[in-house]
Amino acid sequence: MTLLEAVILGLVQGITEFLPISSSAHLILVQSMFDMTFEGLSFEILLHLASVLAVILYYRKDIYEIIRGFFAYFTNRTPQNRSMFMFAIYLVVATGITGVAGILFEDYIGETFRAPIFIALALAITGLFLIIIERFVKLGNRTEKEMTIWDSIFVGLGQCLALIPGLSRSGTTLIVGMFAGLSKETAVRYSFLLSIPVILGSSVLAIRDLTSGELLEQTTVTALGLSFLVTFVASWIGIVFFINLVRKSKLVYFAVYCFIVAILVFIFRDALATTTI
């Protein structure tokens, strides 16, 4: 991996991780176009850790309030503390559902649905639901104070769909949350905060790949460090960009993008399929 490729992969991961356009699909396609392969999951884990670091720093005040309220509720059961306590529970529930699904089905899904034709179809489905949720569904206004355990179950199940490349994690959780009646702001906040335990959990499960040393046999420390830094910066920009567009009801832009990429992947599916993806 050259330094230029490190920058490109970092940009792709960072920008697409928190946009409803599937970072996994984009990483697969970019690696395919550059004819790049990495043994194991170590490189993807590294980039995802850079993305989750951006989320943690961006939502650091929210995370502090959730943790503080969670433990404070055991001794001081105010409405505010209860709200933070339950919100933490909802994060755990959705994460647990996704974790179980990942352990059971990730290998099978990864082997079955990485083909270009499946990625194109998944991107098209993502675009379709983004249009439906923005144009044809009456949006709810429930905040985290009105959330229920069923919201976390539905969002957790929706997040499981993101195991399929082309179905965005941020997109599925946002869409399901808004379908369930959550306000845009609550659905976005829940989706982003939910990415922290999900990404960290998947990284822990694959920590052997990250610490095996095989990654350094395939590239250099400089390239990895540059890719990590670029991913972190791009992720931060992606978070701010996405939040602003959601507030302005511009999800249709992402839908159009998904359709365009889906069409291109479908047209060039044979060329993409000839490389190892």
PDB file of C-alpha atoms in Angstrom:
ATOM      1  CA  MET A   1       0.000   0.000   0.000  1.00  0.00           C
ATOM      2  CA  THR A   2       1.449   3.327  -1.089  1.00  0.00           C
ATOM      3  CA  LEU A   3       0.976   6.563   0.834  1.00  0.00           C
ATOM      4  CA  LEU A   4      -1.498   7.761  -1.809  1.00  0.00           C
ATOM      5  CA  GLU A   5      -3.531   4.575  -1.434  1.00  0.00           C
ATOM      6  CA  ALA A   6      -3.396   5.003   2.349  1.00  0.00           C
ATOM      7  CA  VAL A   7      -4.866   8.498   2.017  1.00  0.00           C
ATOM      8  CA  ILE A   8      -7.572   7.352  -0.410  1.00  0.00           C
ATOM      9  CA  LEU A   9      -8.650   4.440   1.788  1.00  0.00           C
ATOM     10  CA  GLY A  10      -8.652   6.685   4.858  1.00  0.00           C
ATOM     11  CA  LEU A  11     -10.827   9.250   3.094  1.00  0.00           C
ATOM     12  CA  VAL A  12     -13.231   6.607   1.850  1.00  0.00           C
ATOM     13  CA  GLN A  13     -13.600   4.983   5.276  1.00  0.00           C
ATOM     14  CA  GLY A  14     -13.857   8.256   7.182  1.00  0.00           C
ATOM     15  CA  ILE A  15     -16.354   9.985   4.915  1.00  0.00           C
ATOM     16  CA  THR A  16     -18.595   6.979   4.312  1.00  0.00           C
ATOM     17  CA  GLU A  17     -18.614   5.444   7.820  1.00  0.00           C
ATOM     18  CA  PHE A  18     -21.267   7.785   9.181  1.00  0.00           C
ATOM     19  CA  LEU A  19     -23.095   8.600   5.961  1.00  0.00           C
ATOM     20  CA  PRO A  20     -25.966   6.305   4.874  1.00  0.00           C
ATOM     21  CA  ILE A  21     -24.024   4.987   1.876  1.00  0.00           C
ATOM     22  CA  SER A  22     -22.196   1.949   3.380  1.00  0.00           C
ATOM     23  CA  SER A  23     -18.518   2.268   4.230  1.00  0.00           C
ATOM     24  CA  SER A  24     -17.967  -1.492   3.904  1.00  0.00           C
ATOM     25  CA  ALA A  25     -19.215  -1.464   0.304  1.00  0.00           C
ATOM     26  CA  HIS A  26     -16.986   1.477  -0.582  1.00  0.00           C
ATOM     27  CA  LEU A  27     -13.919  -0.101   1.006  1.00  0.00           C
ATOM     28  CA  ILE A  28     -14.556  -3.326  -0.900  1.00  0.00           C
ATOM     29  CA  LEU A  29     -14.982  -1.461  -4.182  1.00  0.00           C
ATOM     30  CA  VAL A  30     -11.928   0.764  -3.710  1.00  0.00           C
ATOM     31  CA  GLN A  31      -9.727  -2.188  -2.765  1.00  0.00           C
ATOM     32  CA  SER A  32     -11.089  -3.970  -5.810  1.00  0.00           C
ATOM     33  CA  MET A  33     -10.306  -1.067  -8.136  1.00  0.00           C
ATOM     34  CA  PHE A  34      -6.744  -0.811  -6.802  1.00  0.00           C
ATOM     35  CA  ASP A  35      -6.415  -4.604  -6.754  1.00  0.00           C
ATOM     36  CA  MET A  36      -5.521  -4.503  -3.057  1.00  0.00           C
ATOM     37  CA  THR A  37      -6.068  -7.301  -0.575  1.00  0.00           C
ATOM     38  CA  PHE A  38      -5.394  -7.481   3.153  1.00  0.00           C
ATOM     39  CA  GLU A  39      -5.289 -10.795   4.954  1.00  0.00           C
ATOM     40  CA  GLY A  40      -7.679 -10.911   7.882  1.00  0.00           C
ATOM     41  CA  LEU A  41      -9.625  -7.949   9.238  1.00  0.00           C
ATOM     42  CA  SER A  42      -6.780  -5.977  10.792  1.00  0.00           C
ATOM     43  CA  PHE A  43      -6.741  -3.100   8.314  1.00  0.00           C
ATOM     44  CA  GLU A  44     -10.499  -2.566   8.453  1.00  0.00           C
ATOM     45  CA  ILE A  45     -10.368  -2.731  12.256  1.00  0.00           C
ATOM     46  CA  LEU A  46      -7.681  -0.052  12.350  1.00  0.00           C
ATOM     47  CA  LEU A  47      -9.734   2.304  10.193  1.00  0.00           C
ATOM     48  CA  HIS A  48     -12.909   1.638  12.178  1.00  0.00           C
ATOM     49  CA  LEU A  49     -11.081   2.461  15.412  1.00  0.00           C
ATOM     50  CA  ALA A  50     -10.099   5.817  13.906  1.00  0.00           C
ATOM     51  CA  SER A  51     -13.751   6.452  13.045  1.00  0.00           C
ATOM     52  CA  VAL A  52     -15.025   5.519  16.491  1.00  0.00           C
ATOM     53  CA  LEU A  53     -12.410   7.794  18.089  1.00  0.00           C
ATOM     54  CA  ALA A  54     -13.931  10.678  16.127  1.00  0.00           C
ATOM     55  CA  VAL A  55     -17.412   9.796  17.420  1.00  0.00           C
ATOM     56  CA  ILE A  56     -16.204   9.557  21.015  1.00  0.00           C
ATOM     57  CA  LEU A  57     -14.552  12.975  20.869  1.00  0.00           C
ATOM     58  CA  TYR A  58     -17.495  14.587  19.064  1.00  0.00           C
ATOM     59  CA  TYR A  59     -20.063  13.227  21.534  1.00  0.00           C
ATOM     60  CA  ARG A  60     -17.795  13.369  24.583  1.00  0.00           C
ATOM     61  CA  LYS A  61     -20.243  15.543  26.568  1.00  0.00           C
ATOM     62  CA  ASP A  62     -23.178  13.288  25.756  1.00  0.00           C
ATOM     63  CA  ILE A  63     -21.168  10.203  26.699  1.00  0.00           C
ATOM     64  CA  TYR A  64     -20.202  11.799  29.999  1.00  0.00           C
ATOM     65  CA  GLU A  65     -23.841  12.651  30.782  1.00  0.00           C
ATOM     66  CA  ILE A  66     -25.005   9.119  29.947  1.00  0.00           C
ATOM     67  CA  ILE A  67     -22.343   7.498  32.122  1.00  0.00           C
ATOM     68  CA  ARG A  68     -22.881   9.969  34.965  1.00  0.00           C
ATOM     69  CA  GLY A  69     -26.666   9.614  34.835  1.00  0.00           C
ATOM     70  CA  PHE A  70     -26.471   5.821  34.626  1.00  0.00           C
ATOM     71  CA  PHE A  71     -24.526   5.447  37.868  1.00  0.00           C
ATOM     72  CA  ALA A  72     -26.235   8.367  39.599  1.00  0.00           C
ATOM     73  CA  TYR A  73     -29.624   6.711  39.078  1.00  0.00           C
ATOM     74  CA  PHE A  74     -28.760   4.006  41.607  1.00  0.00           C
ATOM     75  CA  THR A  75     -28.647   6.589  44.396  1.00  0.00           C
ATOM     76  CA  ASN A  76     -30.638   9.537  43.030  1.00  0.00           C
ATOM     77  CA  ARG A  77     -33.607   8.521  40.889  1.00  0.00           C
ATOM     78  CA  THR A  78     -34.432  11.844  39.288  1.00  0.00           C
ATOM     79  CA  PRO A  79     -36.222  11.936  35.902  1.00  0.00           C
ATOM     80  CA  GLN A  80     -33.017  13.117  34.227  1.00  0.00           C
ATOM     81  CA  ASN A  81     -30.929  10.315  35.737  1.00  0.00           C
ATOM     82  CA  ARG A  82     -33.593   7.771  34.800  1.00  0.00           C
ATOM     83  CA  SER A  83     -33.579   9.048  31.220  1.00  0.00           C
ATOM     84  CA  MET A  84     -29.805   8.594  30.958  1.00  0.00           C
ATOM     85  CA  PHE A  85     -29.981   5.208  32.702  1.00  0.00           C
ATOM     86  CA  MET A  86     -32.589   3.899  30.273  1.00  0.00           C
ATOM     87  CA  PHE A  87     -30.779   5.386  27.269  1.00  0.00           C
ATOM     88  CA  ALA A  88     -27.677   3.434  28.278  1.00  0.00           C
ATOM     89  CA  ILE A  89     -29.808   0.286  28.557  1.00  0.00           C
ATOM     90  CA  TYR A  90     -31.185   0.893  25.074  1.00  0.00           C
ATOM     91  CA  LEU A  91     -27.647   1.168  23.702  1.00  0.00           C
ATOM     92  CA  VAL A  92     -26.720  -2.131  25.379  1.00  0.00           C
ATOM     93  CA  VAL A  93     -29.816  -3.928  24.067  1.00  0.00           C
ATOM     94  CA  ALA A  94     -29.312  -2.853  20.438  1.00  0.00           C
ATOM     95  CA  THR A  95     -25.601  -3.649  20.659  1.00  0.00           C
ATOM     96  CA  GLY A  96     -26.304  -7.097  22.087  1.00  0.00           C
ATOM     97  CA  ILE A  97     -28.717  -7.949  19.272  1.00  0.00           C
ATOM     98  CA  THR A  98     -26.199  -6.862  16.652  1.00  0.00           C
ATOM     99  CA  GLY A  99     -23.361  -8.672  18.414  1.00  0.00           C
ATOM    100  CA  VAL A 100     -25.209 -11.980  18.460  1.00  0.00           C
ATOM    101  CA  ALA A 101     -26.130 -11.615  14.782  1.00  0.00           C
ATOM    102  CA  GLY A 102     -22.540 -10.738  13.913  1.00  0.00           C
ATOM    103  CA  ILE A 103     -21.136 -13.788  15.686  1.00  0.00           C
ATOM    104  CA  LEU A 104     -23.664 -16.107  14.062  1.00  0.00           C
ATOM    105  CA  PHE A 105     -23.865 -14.764  10.517  1.00  0.00           C
ATOM    106  CA  GLU A 106     -20.996 -12.377   9.716  1.00  0.00           C
ATOM    107  CA  ASP A 107     -18.715 -14.992   8.114  1.00  0.00           C
ATOM    108  CA  TYR A 108     -21.523 -16.410   5.994  1.00  0.00           C
ATOM    109  CA  ILE A 109     -22.769 -12.975   4.940  1.00  0.00           C
ATOM    110  CA  GLY A 110     -19.248 -11.757   4.210  1.00  0.00           C
ATOM    111  CA  GLU A 111     -18.583 -14.668   1.884  1.00  0.00           C
ATOM    112  CA  THR A 112     -21.994 -14.621   0.204  1.00  0.00           C
ATOM    113  CA  PHE A 113     -22.817 -10.950  -0.312  1.00  0.00           C
ATOM    114  CA  ARG A 114     -19.470  -9.381  -1.264  1.00  0.00           C
ATOM    115  CA  ALA A 115     -20.114  -9.907  -4.981  1.00  0.00           C
ATOM    116  CA  PRO A 116     -20.673  -6.662  -6.960  1.00  0.00           C
ATOM    117  CA  ILE A 117     -24.232  -7.607  -7.933  1.00  0.00           C
ATOM    118  CA  PHE A 118     -25.249  -7.916  -4.263  1.00  0.00           C
ATOM    119  CA  ILE A 119     -23.525  -4.651  -3.358  1.00  0.00           C
ATOM    120  CA  ALA A 120     -25.355  -2.850  -6.179  1.00  0.00           C
ATOM    121  CA  LEU A 121     -28.689  -4.258  -5.016  1.00  0.00           C
ATOM    122  CA  ALA A 122     -28.036  -3.346  -1.364  1.00  0.00           C
ATOM    123  CA  LEU A 123     -27.077   0.230  -2.305  1.00  0.00           C
ATOM    124  CA  ALA A 124     -30.248   0.579  -4.367  1.00  0.00           C
ATOM    125  CA  ILE A 125     -32.345  -0.682  -1.445  1.00  0.00           C
ATOM    126  CA  THR A 126     -30.642   1.824   0.867  1.00  0.00           C
ATOM    127  CA  GLY A 127     -31.444   4.651  -1.550  1.00  0.00           C
ATOM    128  CA  LEU A 128     -35.063   3.540  -1.859  1.00  0.00           C
ATOM    129  CA  PHE A 129     -35.660   3.524   1.886  1.00  0.00           C
ATOM    130  CA  LEU A 130     -33.970   6.908   2.307  1.00  0.00           C
ATOM    131  CA  ILE A 131     -36.492   8.364  -0.131  1.00  0.00           C
ATOM    132  CA  ILE A 132     -39.401   6.591   1.561  1.00  0.00           C
ATOM    133  CA  ILE A 133     -38.479   7.801   5.043  1.00  0.00           C
ATOM    134  CA  GLU A 134     -37.995  11.402   3.885  1.00  0.00           C
ATOM    135  CA  ARG A 135     -40.848  11.797   1.424  1.00  0.00           C
ATOM    136  CA  PHE A 136     -43.595   9.377   2.382  1.00  0.00           C
ATOM    137  CA  VAL A 137     -43.426   8.784   6.131  1.00  0.00           C
ATOM    138  CA  LYS A 138     -44.767  11.147   8.756  1.00  0.00           C
ATOM    139  CA  LEU A 139     -41.857  11.746  11.071  1.00  0.00           C
ATOM    140  CA  GLY A 140     -42.178  11.281  14.799  1.00  0.00           C
ATOM    141  CA  ASN A 141     -41.053  13.614  17.556  1.00  0.00           C
ATOM    142  CA  ARG A 142     -40.164  11.286  20.408  1.00  0.00           C
ATOM    143  CA  THR A 143     -36.912  12.048  22.208  1.00  0.00           C
ATOM    144  CA  GLU A 144     -34.747   9.712  24.284  1.00  0.00           C
ATOM    145  CA  LYS A 145     -37.052  10.437  27.236  1.00  0.00           C
ATOM    146  CA  GLU A 146     -39.945   8.802  25.364  1.00  0.00           C
ATOM    147  CA  MET A 147     -37.931   5.890  23.971  1.00  0.00           C
ATOM    148  CA  THR A 148     -38.922   2.344  24.896  1.00  0.00           C
ATOM    149  CA  ILE A 149     -37.177  -1.010  24.923  1.00  0.00           C
ATOM    150  CA  TRP A 150     -38.960  -1.834  21.665  1.00  0.00           C
ATOM    151  CA  ASP A 151     -37.214   1.060  19.926  1.00  0.00           C
ATOM    152  CA  SER A 152     -33.835  -0.388  20.852  1.00  0.00           C
ATOM    153  CA  ILE A 153     -34.901  -3.862  19.691  1.00  0.00           C
ATOM    154  CA  PHE A 154     -36.119  -2.569  16.335  1.00  0.00           C
ATOM    155  CA  VAL A 155     -32.996  -0.470  15.788  1.00  0.00           C
ATOM    156  CA  GLY A 156     -30.780  -3.371  16.840  1.00  0.00           C
ATOM    157  CA  LEU A 157     -32.495  -5.666  14.337  1.00  0.00           C
ATOM    158  CA  GLY A 158     -32.167  -2.989  11.661  1.00  0.00           C
ATOM    159  CA  GLN A 159     -28.506  -2.624  12.450  1.00  0.00           C
ATOM    160  CA  CYS A 160     -28.048  -6.353  11.824  1.00  0.00           C
ATOM    161  CA  LEU A 161     -28.905  -5.726   8.176  1.00  0.00           C
ATOM    162  CA  ALA A 162     -25.751  -3.616   7.900  1.00  0.00           C
ATOM    163  CA  LEU A 163     -23.741  -6.830   8.037  1.00  0.00           C
ATOM    164  CA  ILE A 164     -24.554  -6.958   4.310  1.00  0.00           C
ATOM    165  CA  PRO A 165     -22.105  -4.771   2.322  1.00  0.00           C
ATOM    166  CA  GLY A 166     -24.083  -1.973   0.710  1.00  0.00           C
ATOM    167  CA  LEU A 167     -26.573  -1.643   3.561  1.00  0.00           C
ATOM    168  CA  SER A 168     -25.294   1.228   5.657  1.00  0.00           C
ATOM    169  CA  ARG A 169     -25.146   0.857   9.461  1.00  0.00           C
ATOM    170  CA  SER A 170     -25.879   4.539  10.003  1.00  0.00           C
ATOM    171  CA  GLY A 171     -28.542   4.405   7.303  1.00  0.00           C
ATOM    172  CA  THR A 172     -30.385   1.354   8.641  1.00  0.00           C
ATOM    173  CA  THR A 173     -30.343   2.547  12.250  1.00  0.00           C
ATOM    174  CA  LEU A 174     -31.485   6.039  11.256  1.00  0.00           C
ATOM    175  CA  ILE A 175     -34.263   4.748   8.999  1.00  0.00           C
ATOM    176  CA  VAL A 176     -35.564   2.213  11.540  1.00  0.00           C
ATOM    177  CA  GLY A 177     -35.373   4.780  14.342  1.00  0.00           C
ATOM    178  CA  MET A 178     -37.381   7.300  12.340  1.00  0.00           C
ATOM    179  CA  PHE A 179     -39.873   4.617  11.247  1.00  0.00           C
ATOM    180  CA  ALA A 180     -40.345   3.822  14.950  1.00  0.00           C
ATOM    181  CA  GLY A 181     -41.336   7.422  15.595  1.00  0.00           C
ATOM    182  CA  LEU A 182     -38.136   8.925  16.964  1.00  0.00           C
ATOM    183  CA  SER A 183     -37.344  12.505  16.041  1.00  0.00           C
ATOM    184  CA  LYS A 184     -34.562  13.084  13.537  1.00  0.00           C
ATOM    185  CA  GLU A 185     -32.256  14.476  16.199  1.00  0.00           C
ATOM    186  CA  THR A 186     -32.856  11.547  18.558  1.00  0.00           C
ATOM    187  CA  ALA A 187     -32.494   8.942  15.805  1.00  0.00           C
ATOM    188  CA  VAL A 188     -29.212  10.488  14.607  1.00  0.00           C
ATOM    189  CA  ARG A 189     -27.804  10.796  18.129  1.00  0.00           C
ATOM    190  CA  TYR A 190     -28.813   7.228  18.985  1.00  0.00           C
ATOM    191  CA  SER A 191     -27.316   5.949  15.715  1.00  0.00           C
ATOM    192  CA  PHE A 192     -23.974   7.659  16.257  1.00  0.00           C
ATOM    193  CA  LEU A 193     -23.667   6.703  19.922  1.00  0.00           C
ATOM    194  CA  LEU A 194     -24.643   3.142  19.017  1.00  0.00           C
ATOM    195  CA  SER A 195     -21.680   2.968  16.648  1.00  0.00           C
ATOM    196  CA  ILE A 196     -19.261   3.195  19.587  1.00  0.00           C
ATOM    197  CA  PRO A 197     -20.019  -0.130  21.337  1.00  0.00           C
ATOM    198  CA  VAL A 198     -20.718  -1.856  18.012  1.00  0.00           C
ATOM    199  CA  ILE A 199     -17.395  -0.891  16.431  1.00  0.00           C
ATOM    200  CA  LEU A 200     -15.419  -1.419  19.631  1.00  0.00           C
ATOM    201  CA  GLY A 201     -17.120  -4.769  20.173  1.00  0.00           C
ATOM    202  CA  SER A 202     -16.366  -6.011  16.669  1.00  0.00           C
ATOM    203  CA  SER A 203     -12.778  -4.815  17.074  1.00  0.00           C
ATOM    204  CA  VAL A 204     -12.359  -6.757  20.311  1.00  0.00           C
ATOM    205  CA  LEU A 205     -13.745  -9.896  18.670  1.00  0.00           C
ATOM    206  CA  ALA A 206     -11.143  -9.566  15.917  1.00  0.00           C
ATOM    207  CA  ILE A 207      -8.272  -8.299  18.087  1.00  0.00           C
ATOM    208  CA  ARG A 208      -6.205 -11.344  17.151  1.00  0.00           C
ATOM    209  CA  ASP A 209      -6.047 -10.097  13.556  1.00  0.00           C
ATOM    210  CA  LEU A 210      -4.950  -6.654  14.700  1.00  0.00           C
ATOM    211  CA  THR A 211      -2.174  -7.917  16.999  1.00  0.00           C
ATOM    212  CA  SER A 212      -0.922 -10.765  14.819  1.00  0.00           C
ATOM    213  CA  GLY A 213       1.636  -8.596  13.024  1.00  0.00           C
ATOM    214  CA  GLU A 214       0.488  -9.765   9.607  1.00  0.00           C
ATOM    215  CA  LEU A 215      -0.631  -6.261   8.669  1.00  0.00           C
ATOM    216  CA  LEU A 216       2.890  -4.864   9.013  1.00  0.00           C
ATOM    217  CA  GLU A 217       4.063  -7.560   6.641  1.00  0.00           C
ATOM    218  CA  GLN A 218       1.729  -6.154   3.990  1.00  0.00           C
ATOM    219  CA  THR A 219       2.437  -2.430   4.406  1.00  0.00           C
ATOM    220  CA  THR A 220       4.403   0.101   6.491  1.00  0.00           C
ATOM    221  CA  VAL A 221       3.852   1.830   9.812  1.00  0.00           C
ATOM    222  CA  THR A 222       3.922   5.199   8.018  1.00  0.00           C
ATOM    223  CA  ALA A 223       1.157   4.175   5.623  1.00  0.00           C
ATOM    224  CA  LEU A 224      -0.964   2.771   8.444  1.00  0.00           C
ATOM    225  CA  GLY A 225      -0.485   5.860  10.594  1.00  0.00           C
ATOM    226  CA  LEU A 226      -1.364   8.166   7.702  1.00  0.00           C
ATOM    227  CA  SER A 227      -4.464   6.149   6.877  1.00  0.00           C
ATOM    228  CA  PHE A 228      -5.542   6.229  10.554  1.00  0.00           C
ATOM    229  CA  LEU A 229      -5.100  10.013  10.752  1.00  0.00           C
ATOM    230  CA  VAL A 230      -6.915  10.673   7.490  1.00  0.00           C
ATOM    231  CA  THR A 231      -9.771   8.398   8.581  1.00  0.00           C
ATOM    232  CA  PHE A 232     -10.114  10.248  11.901  1.00  0.00           C
ATOM    233  CA  VAL A 233     -10.263  13.700  10.258  1.00  0.00           C
ATOM    234  CA  ALA A 234     -12.598  12.533   7.477  1.00  0.00           C
ATOM    235  CA  SER A 235     -14.882  10.831  10.029  1.00  0.00           C
ATOM    236  CA  TRP A 236     -15.199  14.044  12.023  1.00  0.00           C
ATOM    237  CA  ILE A 237     -16.069  15.967   8.857  1.00  0.00           C
ATOM    238  CA  GLY A 238     -18.546  13.250   7.867  1.00  0.00           C
ATOM    239  CA  ILE A 239     -20.319  13.450  11.239  1.00  0.00           C
ATOM    240  CA  VAL A 240     -20.750  17.232  11.059  1.00  0.00           C
ATOM    241  CA  PHE A 241     -21.771  17.096   7.400  1.00  0.00           C
ATOM    242  CA  PHE A 242     -24.368  14.380   7.942  1.00  0.00           C
ATOM    243  CA  ILE A 243     -25.963  16.007  11.008  1.00  0.00           C
ATOM    244  CA  ASN A 244     -26.353  19.297   9.123  1.00  0.00           C
ATOM    245  CA  LEU A 245     -27.951  17.614   6.095  1.00  0.00           C
ATOM    246  CA  VAL A 246     -30.347  15.549   8.196  1.00  0.00           C
ATOM    247  CA  ARG A 247     -31.555  18.706   9.941  1.00  0.00           C
ATOM    248  CA  LYS A 248     -32.260  20.240   6.528  1.00  0.00           C
ATOM    249  CA  SER A 249     -34.144  17.121   5.302  1.00  0.00           C
ATOM    250  CA  LYS A 250     -31.618  16.321   2.584  1.00  0.00           C
ATOM    251  CA  LEU A 251     -31.515  12.529   2.864  1.00  0.00           C
ATOM    252  CA  VAL A 252     -32.636  12.372  -0.759  1.00  0.00           C
ATOM    253  CA  TYR A 253     -29.140  13.492  -1.791  1.00  0.00           C
ATOM    254  CA  PHE A 254     -27.708  10.321  -0.285  1.00  0.00           C
ATOM    255  CA  ALA A 255     -30.418   8.280  -2.006  1.00  0.00           C
ATOM    256  CA  VAL A 256     -29.436   9.680  -5.396  1.00  0.00           C
ATOM    257  CA  TYR A 257     -25.785   8.940  -4.653  1.00  0.00           C
ATOM    258  CA  CYS A 258     -26.622   5.335  -3.699  1.00  0.00           C
ATOM    259  CA  PHE A 259     -28.536   4.872  -6.952  1.00  0.00           C
ATOM    260  CA  ILE A 260     -25.657   6.264  -9.021  1.00  0.00           C
ATOM    261  CA  VAL A 261     -23.072   4.030  -7.348  1.00  0.00           C
ATOM    262  CA  ALA A 262     -25.405   1.028  -7.609  1.00  0.00           C
ATOM    263  CA  ILE A 263     -25.790   1.595 -11.367  1.00  0.00           C
ATOM    264  CA  LEU A 264     -22.025   1.971 -11.857  1.00  0.00           C
ATOM    265  CA  VAL A 265     -21.315  -1.177  -9.849  1.00  0.00           C
ATOM    266  CA  PHE A 266     -23.906  -3.074 -11.866  1.00  0.00           C
ATOM    267  CA  ILE A 267     -22.481  -1.849 -15.190  1.00  0.00           C
ATOM    268  CA  PHE A 268     -18.896  -2.721 -14.247  1.00  0.00           C
ATOM    269  CA  ARG A 269     -19.768  -5.810 -12.200  1.00  0.00           C
ATOM    270  CA  ASP A 270     -17.791  -8.162 -14.436  1.00  0.00           C
ATOM    271  CA  ALA A 271     -14.633  -6.055 -14.186  1.00  0.00           C
ATOM    272  CA  LEU A 272     -15.022  -5.743 -10.422  1.00  0.00           C
ATOM    273  CA  ALA A 273     -15.686  -9.459 -10.058  1.00  0.00           C
ATOM    274  CA  THR A 274     -12.377 -10.345 -11.706  1.00  0.00           C
ATOM    275  CA  THR A 275     -10.487  -8.927  -8.707  1.00  0.00           C
ATOM    276  CA  THR A 276     -10.452 -10.438  -5.234  1.00  0.00           C
ATOM    277  CA  ILE A 277     -13.044  -8.665  -3.120  1.00  0.00           C
TER     278      ILE A 277
END
